[in-house]
């Protein structure tokens, strides 16, 4: 006969659990009598999820655009989830750090290798039509993308090169915020006036960004890496994983994104302008901004040639 489950043991453990939070165990057991058995669709919330793809036009390929962006946002969420575990970890060690970093990297690798879904997966003619209904919005307004950056590196590495010498750890966050590299995409470079794209983005997220910047100031991936013992900071596999992540986010993904933009915006259809209105060709290519999360892990030559040969 199969082993009988030891109910007494389970009941005792449940009682201990509920006693700790001043709850009656029998109430919770009665609740079990009436609770619905779980199904896949209730658990995964498939109905809710599959009702979130709302087109603004009649063009079928707009569905690809919406769904792929949503998939990206879900993956950004998973990346932030893993980073927050490194940020919060007490007694952080090299094995934990490396394991999480590999998870984060795999997500970003997936975003890079799948980007052809954007580049090849929509008809240029359709894209160039439905994008008219998206102005002045842009993926630039993805808040989670910005959070991934804040959580990955020291703030100084996200500051526009032109202003780095005037900014340090004592600079108030509101001031640093105005000099983040991405401010350049949303400002008229002659007058400094902010575009609607940027004004809307800040109205919605600036307060949250400032809080997040402060929170991650001392527990982003780089500061946590620097807290590891010297010998762990030299661990070959960990350094390789850090460099891989940096390169994937700041070169591979950026190039896939740039190439998709060239494919559509320079297709000869339309005016060559970005929906967000930036000077996009200069802004998006990695060789101009040389965004690098972990500059100490790259040689002077590697930094000098960042994105140059692409
Ligand atoms: C056909 C596909 C795409 C095109 C043509 C495109 C085009 C652009 C352009 C031109 C910009 C510069 C800002 C502006 O709009 O003026 C931009 C920024 C941005 N887009 Fe896209 N994009 C595409 C897909 C995506 C996808 C799938 C994502 C994922 C969420 C995304 C996320 C971003 C982000 C995060 C920025 C800001 C990047 C930065 O600050 O360097 N884009 N995009």
mmCIF file of C-alpha atoms and ligand atoms in Angstrom:
data_model
loop_
_atom_site.group_PDB
_atom_site.id
_atom_site.type_symbol
_atom_site.label_atom_id
_atom_site.label_comp_id
_atom_site.label_asym_id
_atom_site.label_seq_id
_atom_site.Cartn_x
_atom_site.Cartn_y
_atom_site.Cartn_z
ATOM 1 C CA UNK A 1 0.000 0.000 0.000
ATOM 2 C CA UNK A 2 1.230 3.511 -0.832
ATOM 3 C CA UNK A 3 2.502 5.580 2.091
ATOM 4 C CA UNK A 4 -0.281 7.408 3.934
ATOM 5 C CA UNK A 5 0.412 11.128 4.165
ATOM 6 C CA UNK A 6 1.138 12.229 7.725
ATOM 7 C CA UNK A 7 -1.769 14.638 8.211
ATOM 8 C CA UNK A 8 -0.906 15.357 11.837
ATOM 9 C CA UNK A 9 2.447 16.745 10.809
ATOM 10 C CA UNK A 10 0.915 18.953 8.118
ATOM 11 C CA UNK A 11 -1.794 20.235 10.483
ATOM 12 C CA UNK A 12 0.812 20.988 13.113
ATOM 13 C CA UNK A 13 2.934 22.944 10.629
ATOM 14 C CA UNK A 14 -0.151 24.851 9.436
ATOM 15 C CA UNK A 15 -1.098 25.647 13.013
ATOM 16 C CA UNK A 16 2.372 27.012 13.688
ATOM 17 C CA UNK A 17 2.197 29.118 10.537
ATOM 18 C CA UNK A 18 -1.189 30.638 11.391
ATOM 19 C CA UNK A 19 -0.502 31.055 15.115
ATOM 20 C CA UNK A 20 2.411 33.280 14.173
ATOM 21 C CA UNK A 21 0.065 35.697 12.395
ATOM 22 C CA UNK A 22 -2.853 35.393 14.884
ATOM 23 C CA UNK A 23 -5.063 33.470 12.484
ATOM 24 C CA UNK A 24 -7.453 30.579 13.163
ATOM 25 C CA UNK A 25 -6.175 27.514 11.338
ATOM 26 C CA UNK A 26 -9.680 26.019 11.010
ATOM 27 C CA UNK A 27 -10.970 29.121 9.161
ATOM 28 C CA UNK A 28 -8.231 28.655 6.598
ATOM 29 C CA UNK A 29 -8.956 24.918 6.320
ATOM 30 C CA UNK A 30 -12.660 25.633 5.712
ATOM 31 C CA UNK A 31 -11.574 28.138 3.039
ATOM 32 C CA UNK A 32 -9.825 25.277 1.251
ATOM 33 C CA UNK A 33 -13.123 23.395 1.064
ATOM 34 C CA UNK A 34 -14.641 26.137 -1.093
ATOM 35 C CA UNK A 35 -11.657 27.374 -3.081
ATOM 36 C CA UNK A 36 -11.682 26.849 -6.860
ATOM 37 C CA UNK A 37 -9.194 24.359 -8.291
ATOM 38 C CA UNK A 38 -6.535 26.320 -10.162
ATOM 39 C CA UNK A 39 -6.389 26.284 -13.970
ATOM 40 C CA UNK A 40 -3.662 27.389 -16.358
ATOM 41 C CA UNK A 41 -5.685 30.311 -17.679
ATOM 42 C CA UNK A 42 -6.550 31.687 -14.250
ATOM 43 C CA UNK A 43 -3.003 31.393 -13.014
ATOM 44 C CA UNK A 44 -1.298 32.886 -16.082
ATOM 45 C CA UNK A 45 -4.093 35.426 -16.563
ATOM 46 C CA UNK A 46 -4.178 34.635 -20.266
ATOM 47 C CA UNK A 47 -7.512 36.403 -20.845
ATOM 48 C CA UNK A 48 -6.222 39.665 -19.390
ATOM 49 C CA UNK A 49 -2.899 39.340 -21.172
ATOM 50 C CA UNK A 50 -4.388 38.609 -24.580
ATOM 51 C CA UNK A 51 -6.747 41.549 -24.343
ATOM 52 C CA UNK A 52 -4.006 44.130 -24.052
ATOM 53 C CA UNK A 53 -3.117 44.369 -27.753
ATOM 54 C CA UNK A 54 -5.259 47.255 -28.962
ATOM 55 C CA UNK A 55 -4.529 48.568 -32.459
ATOM 56 C CA UNK A 56 -4.960 52.224 -33.397
ATOM 57 C CA UNK A 57 -5.223 51.406 -37.121
ATOM 58 C CA UNK A 58 -6.651 48.741 -39.429
ATOM 59 C CA UNK A 59 -3.175 47.669 -40.595
ATOM 60 C CA UNK A 60 -2.490 44.043 -39.539
ATOM 61 C CA UNK A 61 1.253 44.515 -38.943
ATOM 62 C CA UNK A 62 0.567 47.041 -36.202
ATOM 63 C CA UNK A 63 -0.275 43.965 -34.099
ATOM 64 C CA UNK A 64 3.333 42.752 -34.483
ATOM 65 C CA UNK A 65 4.590 46.143 -33.314
ATOM 66 C CA UNK A 66 2.366 46.259 -30.239
ATOM 67 C CA UNK A 67 2.859 42.644 -29.189
ATOM 68 C CA UNK A 68 6.640 42.754 -29.621
ATOM 69 C CA UNK A 69 6.917 45.929 -27.537
ATOM 70 C CA UNK A 70 4.811 44.326 -24.831
ATOM 71 C CA UNK A 71 7.038 41.241 -24.857
ATOM 72 C CA UNK A 72 10.019 43.591 -24.438
ATOM 73 C CA UNK A 73 8.382 45.263 -21.445
ATOM 74 C CA UNK A 74 7.750 41.861 -19.830
ATOM 75 C CA UNK A 75 11.376 40.927 -20.343
ATOM 76 C CA UNK A 76 12.522 44.281 -18.926
ATOM 77 C CA UNK A 77 10.414 43.452 -15.898
ATOM 78 C CA UNK A 78 12.187 40.104 -15.492
ATOM 79 C CA UNK A 79 15.580 41.813 -15.834
ATOM 80 C CA UNK A 80 14.676 44.321 -13.116
ATOM 81 C CA UNK A 81 13.427 41.459 -10.972
ATOM 82 C CA UNK A 82 16.806 39.704 -11.150
ATOM 83 C CA UNK A 83 18.787 42.930 -10.642
ATOM 84 C CA UNK A 84 16.759 43.765 -7.535
ATOM 85 C CA UNK A 85 17.763 40.425 -6.029
ATOM 86 C CA UNK A 86 21.445 41.255 -6.486
ATOM 87 C CA UNK A 87 20.782 44.726 -5.070
ATOM 88 C CA UNK A 88 19.086 43.392 -1.934
ATOM 89 C CA UNK A 89 21.231 40.327 -1.304
ATOM 90 C CA UNK A 90 22.942 40.145 2.071
ATOM 91 C CA UNK A 91 26.323 38.376 2.060
ATOM 92 C CA UNK A 92 26.543 38.628 -1.703
ATOM 93 C CA UNK A 93 29.011 36.144 -3.148
ATOM 94 C CA UNK A 94 30.493 35.515 -6.554
ATOM 95 C CA UNK A 95 28.347 32.443 -7.331
ATOM 96 C CA UNK A 96 25.077 34.252 -6.629
ATOM 97 C CA UNK A 97 26.198 37.365 -8.520
ATOM 98 C CA UNK A 98 27.312 35.426 -11.566
ATOM 99 C CA UNK A 99 24.177 33.280 -11.638
ATOM 100 C CA UNK A 100 21.922 36.340 -11.620
ATOM 101 C CA UNK A 101 24.043 38.167 -14.163
ATOM 102 C CA UNK A 102 23.794 35.228 -16.547
ATOM 103 C CA UNK A 103 20.011 35.240 -16.171
ATOM 104 C CA UNK A 104 19.921 38.983 -16.919
ATOM 105 C CA UNK A 105 22.233 38.528 -19.907
ATOM 106 C CA UNK A 106 20.152 35.712 -21.355
ATOM 107 C CA UNK A 107 17.123 38.002 -21.290
ATOM 108 C CA UNK A 108 18.996 40.773 -23.082
ATOM 109 C CA UNK A 109 20.481 38.288 -25.565
ATOM 110 C CA UNK A 110 16.928 37.228 -26.325
ATOM 111 C CA UNK A 111 15.917 40.841 -26.937
ATOM 112 C CA UNK A 112 18.840 41.304 -29.335
ATOM 113 C CA UNK A 113 18.518 38.046 -31.253
ATOM 114 C CA UNK A 114 14.771 38.510 -31.655
ATOM 115 C CA UNK A 115 14.955 42.085 -32.905
ATOM 116 C CA UNK A 116 14.585 40.893 -36.510
ATOM 117 C CA UNK A 117 10.930 40.359 -35.636
ATOM 118 C CA UNK A 118 10.774 44.139 -35.727
ATOM 119 C CA UNK A 119 13.068 44.605 -38.684
ATOM 120 C CA UNK A 120 11.769 41.869 -40.985
ATOM 121 C CA UNK A 121 8.417 41.045 -39.432
ATOM 122 C CA UNK A 122 6.428 44.046 -40.644
ATOM 123 C CA UNK A 123 5.783 45.359 -44.152
ATOM 124 C CA UNK A 124 7.596 48.660 -44.592
ATOM 125 C CA UNK A 125 4.543 50.181 -46.299
ATOM 126 C CA UNK A 126 2.308 49.288 -43.378
ATOM 127 C CA UNK A 127 4.776 50.451 -40.749
ATOM 128 C CA UNK A 128 5.219 53.792 -42.504
ATOM 129 C CA UNK A 129 1.451 54.273 -42.330
ATOM 130 C CA UNK A 130 0.593 53.215 -38.790
ATOM 131 C CA UNK A 131 3.540 55.136 -37.329
ATOM 132 C CA UNK A 132 1.698 58.360 -38.249
ATOM 133 C CA UNK A 133 -0.759 57.539 -35.494
ATOM 134 C CA UNK A 134 2.045 57.133 -32.936
ATOM 135 C CA UNK A 135 3.648 60.589 -33.084
ATOM 136 C CA UNK A 136 4.853 62.016 -30.673
ATOM 137 C CA UNK A 137 5.293 58.715 -28.789
ATOM 138 C CA UNK A 138 8.441 56.575 -29.023
ATOM 139 C CA UNK A 139 10.119 53.568 -27.393
ATOM 140 C CA UNK A 140 12.266 56.325 -25.910
ATOM 141 C CA UNK A 141 9.435 56.600 -23.389
ATOM 142 C CA UNK A 142 9.961 53.065 -22.088
ATOM 143 C CA UNK A 143 10.413 53.744 -18.364
ATOM 144 C CA UNK A 144 11.627 50.230 -17.626
ATOM 145 C CA UNK A 145 14.492 50.604 -20.108
ATOM 146 C CA UNK A 146 15.638 53.639 -18.091
ATOM 147 C CA UNK A 147 15.234 51.725 -14.823
ATOM 148 C CA UNK A 148 17.430 48.914 -16.158
ATOM 149 C CA UNK A 149 20.114 51.527 -16.846
ATOM 150 C CA UNK A 150 19.846 53.179 -13.415
ATOM 151 C CA UNK A 151 19.988 49.774 -11.738
ATOM 152 C CA UNK A 152 23.011 48.605 -13.725
ATOM 153 C CA UNK A 153 25.614 51.313 -13.285
ATOM 154 C CA UNK A 154 26.863 54.399 -11.495
ATOM 155 C CA UNK A 155 24.913 57.487 -12.471
ATOM 156 C CA UNK A 156 28.010 59.207 -13.868
ATOM 157 C CA UNK A 157 28.126 56.602 -16.673
ATOM 158 C CA UNK A 158 24.677 57.714 -17.825
ATOM 159 C CA UNK A 159 25.559 61.414 -17.864
ATOM 160 C CA UNK A 160 26.089 63.114 -21.212
ATOM 161 C CA UNK A 161 29.868 63.215 -21.847
ATOM 162 C CA UNK A 162 29.801 66.996 -22.230
ATOM 163 C CA UNK A 163 28.748 67.495 -18.601
ATOM 164 C CA UNK A 164 30.613 64.721 -16.783
ATOM 165 C CA UNK A 165 33.379 66.929 -15.463
ATOM 166 C CA UNK A 166 30.847 69.107 -13.591
ATOM 167 C CA UNK A 167 28.964 66.227 -11.977
ATOM 168 C CA UNK A 168 30.003 64.018 -9.074
ATOM 169 C CA UNK A 169 28.495 62.061 -6.175
ATOM 170 C CA UNK A 170 27.565 65.312 -4.384
ATOM 171 C CA UNK A 171 25.511 66.609 -7.301
ATOM 172 C CA UNK A 172 21.791 66.669 -6.402
ATOM 173 C CA UNK A 173 19.825 64.005 -8.278
ATOM 174 C CA UNK A 174 17.511 66.583 -9.877
ATOM 175 C CA UNK A 175 20.510 68.327 -11.405
ATOM 176 C CA UNK A 176 22.102 65.077 -12.620
ATOM 177 C CA UNK A 177 18.746 64.097 -14.111
ATOM 178 C CA UNK A 178 18.804 67.127 -16.415
ATOM 179 C CA UNK A 179 22.155 65.970 -17.788
ATOM 180 C CA UNK A 180 21.394 62.311 -18.443
ATOM 181 C CA UNK A 181 22.545 61.302 -21.935
ATOM 182 C CA UNK A 182 18.994 60.754 -23.135
ATOM 183 C CA UNK A 183 17.977 64.343 -22.452
ATOM 184 C CA UNK A 184 19.819 65.160 -25.687
ATOM 185 C CA UNK A 185 17.296 63.199 -27.770
ATOM 186 C CA UNK A 186 14.439 65.270 -26.376
ATOM 187 C CA UNK A 187 15.902 68.756 -26.490
ATOM 188 C CA UNK A 188 16.380 71.290 -29.237
ATOM 189 C CA UNK A 189 20.172 71.504 -29.183
ATOM 190 C CA UNK A 190 20.162 75.246 -29.950
ATOM 191 C CA UNK A 191 17.459 76.531 -27.586
ATOM 192 C CA UNK A 192 17.447 73.685 -25.015
ATOM 193 C CA UNK A 193 13.640 73.535 -25.275
ATOM 194 C CA UNK A 194 12.247 70.117 -24.359
ATOM 195 C CA UNK A 195 10.210 68.246 -26.979
ATOM 196 C CA UNK A 196 6.669 67.017 -26.309
ATOM 197 C CA UNK A 197 8.119 63.475 -26.221
ATOM 198 C CA UNK A 198 10.340 64.411 -23.276
ATOM 199 C CA UNK A 199 7.852 66.696 -21.509
ATOM 200 C CA UNK A 200 5.221 63.932 -21.480
ATOM 201 C CA UNK A 201 7.751 61.339 -20.333
ATOM 202 C CA UNK A 202 8.943 63.469 -17.427
ATOM 203 C CA UNK A 203 5.438 64.439 -16.376
ATOM 204 C CA UNK A 204 4.631 60.760 -15.992
ATOM 205 C CA UNK A 205 7.889 59.347 -14.614
ATOM 206 C CA UNK A 206 10.324 61.991 -13.343
ATOM 207 C CA UNK A 207 9.429 61.639 -9.649
ATOM 208 C CA UNK A 208 9.674 57.862 -9.848
ATOM 209 C CA UNK A 209 13.016 58.095 -11.668
ATOM 210 C CA UNK A 210 14.470 60.407 -9.023
ATOM 211 C CA UNK A 211 13.465 58.026 -6.246
ATOM 212 C CA UNK A 212 14.852 55.045 -8.158
ATOM 213 C CA UNK A 213 18.129 56.851 -8.944
ATOM 214 C CA UNK A 214 18.608 57.525 -5.259
ATOM 215 C CA UNK A 215 17.696 53.983 -4.235
ATOM 216 C CA UNK A 216 20.103 52.400 -6.699
ATOM 217 C CA UNK A 217 22.899 54.894 -6.120
ATOM 218 C CA UNK A 218 24.538 52.502 -3.683
ATOM 219 C CA UNK A 219 23.251 49.143 -4.840
ATOM 220 C CA UNK A 220 23.393 49.100 -8.629
ATOM 221 C CA UNK A 221 25.185 46.154 -10.258
ATOM 222 C CA UNK A 222 28.492 48.009 -10.405
ATOM 223 C CA UNK A 223 28.557 49.148 -6.751
ATOM 224 C CA UNK A 224 27.599 45.649 -5.653
ATOM 225 C CA UNK A 225 30.373 44.191 -7.818
ATOM 226 C CA UNK A 226 32.877 46.548 -6.161
ATOM 227 C CA UNK A 227 31.782 45.290 -2.725
ATOM 228 C CA UNK A 228 32.961 41.772 -3.557
ATOM 229 C CA UNK A 229 36.382 40.754 -2.217
ATOM 230 C CA UNK A 230 39.253 41.780 -4.555
ATOM 231 C CA UNK A 231 39.874 38.211 -5.683
ATOM 232 C CA UNK A 232 36.223 37.737 -6.658
ATOM 233 C CA UNK A 233 36.299 40.940 -8.671
ATOM 234 C CA UNK A 234 39.038 39.260 -10.703
ATOM 235 C CA UNK A 235 37.059 36.046 -11.184
ATOM 236 C CA UNK A 236 37.398 35.336 -14.908
ATOM 237 C CA UNK A 237 33.866 34.014 -15.384
ATOM 238 C CA UNK A 238 32.279 36.899 -13.493
ATOM 239 C CA UNK A 239 34.236 39.533 -15.403
ATOM 240 C CA UNK A 240 33.325 37.779 -18.650
ATOM 241 C CA UNK A 241 29.649 37.828 -17.654
ATOM 242 C CA UNK A 242 29.801 41.539 -16.721
ATOM 243 C CA UNK A 243 31.436 42.435 -20.028
ATOM 244 C CA UNK A 244 28.978 40.309 -21.958
ATOM 245 C CA UNK A 245 26.014 42.058 -20.327
ATOM 246 C CA UNK A 246 27.525 45.514 -20.940
ATOM 247 C CA UNK A 247 28.211 44.734 -24.596
ATOM 248 C CA UNK A 248 24.817 43.156 -25.210
ATOM 249 C CA UNK A 249 22.873 46.108 -23.795
ATOM 250 C CA UNK A 250 25.045 48.923 -25.059
ATOM 251 C CA UNK A 251 26.276 47.643 -28.408
ATOM 252 C CA UNK A 252 24.421 44.538 -29.687
ATOM 253 C CA UNK A 253 20.891 45.607 -28.738
ATOM 254 C CA UNK A 254 21.556 49.229 -29.663
ATOM 255 C CA UNK A 255 22.789 48.151 -33.119
ATOM 256 C CA UNK A 256 19.806 45.828 -33.739
ATOM 257 C CA UNK A 257 17.539 48.728 -32.801
ATOM 258 C CA UNK A 258 19.455 51.189 -34.969
ATOM 259 C CA UNK A 259 19.382 48.822 -37.966
ATOM 260 C CA UNK A 260 15.621 48.362 -37.620
ATOM 261 C CA UNK A 261 15.211 52.154 -37.522
ATOM 262 C CA UNK A 262 17.353 52.540 -40.666
ATOM 263 C CA UNK A 263 15.340 49.802 -42.410
ATOM 264 C CA UNK A 264 12.054 51.659 -41.967
ATOM 265 C CA UNK A 265 12.841 55.343 -41.562
ATOM 266 C CA UNK A 266 15.341 55.366 -44.435
ATOM 267 C CA UNK A 267 13.226 53.126 -46.681
ATOM 268 C CA UNK A 268 12.558 56.028 -49.024
ATOM 269 C CA UNK A 269 8.923 56.166 -47.934
ATOM 270 C CA UNK A 270 8.123 59.100 -45.666
ATOM 271 C CA UNK A 271 10.195 62.032 -44.484
ATOM 272 C CA UNK A 272 13.070 60.228 -42.724
ATOM 273 C CA UNK A 273 11.997 61.646 -39.355
ATOM 274 C CA UNK A 274 11.621 59.670 -36.107
ATOM 275 C CA UNK A 275 8.214 59.613 -34.372
ATOM 276 C CA UNK A 276 9.851 61.018 -31.242
ATOM 277 C CA UNK A 277 11.475 63.765 -33.301
ATOM 278 C CA UNK A 278 15.106 63.115 -32.286
ATOM 279 C CA UNK A 279 18.201 63.525 -34.437
ATOM 280 C CA UNK A 280 17.939 59.742 -34.414
ATOM 281 C CA UNK A 281 20.884 58.634 -36.561
ATOM 282 C CA UNK A 282 23.403 60.412 -34.375
ATOM 283 C CA UNK A 283 21.559 59.667 -31.190
ATOM 284 C CA UNK A 284 21.103 55.936 -31.682
ATOM 285 C CA UNK A 285 24.491 54.764 -32.963
ATOM 286 C CA UNK A 286 26.669 53.435 -30.080
ATOM 287 C CA UNK A 287 29.853 55.075 -31.386
ATOM 288 C CA UNK A 288 28.565 58.581 -30.596
ATOM 289 C CA UNK A 289 27.455 58.231 -27.010
ATOM 290 C CA UNK A 290 29.738 55.362 -25.991
ATOM 291 C CA UNK A 291 27.344 54.240 -23.292
ATOM 292 C CA UNK A 292 29.234 51.799 -21.058
ATOM 293 C CA UNK A 293 27.984 50.408 -17.748
ATOM 294 C CA UNK A 294 31.287 49.035 -16.471
ATOM 295 C CA UNK A 295 34.094 51.150 -18.020
ATOM 296 C CA UNK A 296 36.704 49.771 -15.598
ATOM 297 C CA UNK A 297 36.308 46.348 -17.205
ATOM 298 C CA UNK A 298 37.317 47.586 -20.676
ATOM 299 C CA UNK A 299 40.741 48.674 -21.947
ATOM 300 C CA UNK A 300 41.340 52.269 -23.122
ATOM 301 C CA UNK A 301 41.451 50.953 -26.685
ATOM 302 C CA UNK A 302 38.194 49.051 -26.358
ATOM 303 C CA UNK A 303 36.506 52.179 -25.034
ATOM 304 C CA UNK A 304 37.991 54.335 -27.781
ATOM 305 C CA UNK A 305 36.656 51.947 -30.427
ATOM 306 C CA UNK A 306 33.258 51.317 -28.761
ATOM 307 C CA UNK A 307 30.790 50.618 -31.571
ATOM 308 C CA UNK A 308 33.222 52.051 -34.136
ATOM 309 C CA UNK A 309 33.469 49.041 -36.442
ATOM 310 C CA UNK A 310 29.680 48.607 -36.769
HETATM 311 C C1 LIG B 1 10.501 49.300 -36.071
HETATM 312 C C2 LIG B 1 10.926 49.303 -34.835
HETATM 313 C C3 LIG B 1 11.527 50.498 -34.159
HETATM 314 C C4 LIG B 1 11.915 51.698 -34.670
HETATM 315 C C5 LIG B 1 11.862 52.185 -36.108
HETATM 316 C C6 LIG B 1 12.431 52.490 -33.565
HETATM 317 C C7 LIG B 1 12.902 53.779 -33.671
HETATM 318 C C8 LIG B 1 13.392 54.536 -32.644
HETATM 319 C C9 LIG B 1 13.913 55.867 -32.764
HETATM 320 C C10 LIG B 1 14.040 56.640 -34.052
HETATM 321 C C11 LIG B 1 14.289 56.270 -31.537
HETATM 322 C C12 LIG B 1 14.906 57.625 -31.155
HETATM 323 C C13 LIG B 1 13.924 58.490 -30.414
HETATM 324 C C14 LIG B 1 12.865 59.075 -31.323
HETATM 325 O O1 LIG B 1 11.809 58.415 -31.481
HETATM 326 O O2 LIG B 1 13.056 60.158 -31.836
HETATM 327 C C15 LIG B 1 13.997 55.189 -30.625
HETATM 328 C C16 LIG B 1 14.276 55.197 -29.276
HETATM 329 C C17 LIG B 1 14.049 54.145 -28.443
HETATM 330 N N1 LIG B 1 13.362 52.980 -28.735
HETATM 331 FE FE1 LIG B 1 12.863 52.361 -30.560
HETATM 332 N N2 LIG B 1 12.348 51.741 -32.420
HETATM 333 C C18 LIG B 1 11.797 50.524 -32.733
HETATM 334 C C19 LIG B 1 11.517 49.479 -31.863
HETATM 335 C C20 LIG B 1 11.754 49.516 -30.513
HETATM 336 C C21 LIG B 1 11.499 48.429 -29.611
HETATM 337 C C22 LIG B 1 10.910 47.059 -29.971
HETATM 338 C C23 LIG B 1 11.832 48.850 -28.379
HETATM 339 C C24 LIG B 1 11.698 48.055 -27.112
HETATM 340 C C25 LIG B 1 11.083 48.528 -26.058
HETATM 341 C C26 LIG B 1 12.337 50.204 -28.495
HETATM 342 C C27 LIG B 1 12.810 50.974 -27.457
HETATM 343 C C28 LIG B 1 13.387 52.191 -27.619
HETATM 344 C C29 LIG B 1 14.120 52.848 -26.562
HETATM 345 C C30 LIG B 1 14.390 52.298 -25.174
HETATM 346 C C31 LIG B 1 14.553 54.055 -27.088
HETATM 347 C C32 LIG B 1 15.457 55.055 -26.407
HETATM 348 C C33 LIG B 1 16.889 54.575 -26.656
HETATM 349 C C34 LIG B 1 17.941 55.513 -26.184
HETATM 350 O O3 LIG B 1 17.680 56.424 -25.419
HETATM 351 O O4 LIG B 1 19.088 55.314 -26.645
HETATM 352 N N3 LIG B 1 12.281 50.560 -29.823
HETATM 353 N N4 LIG B 1 13.455 54.133 -31.329
#
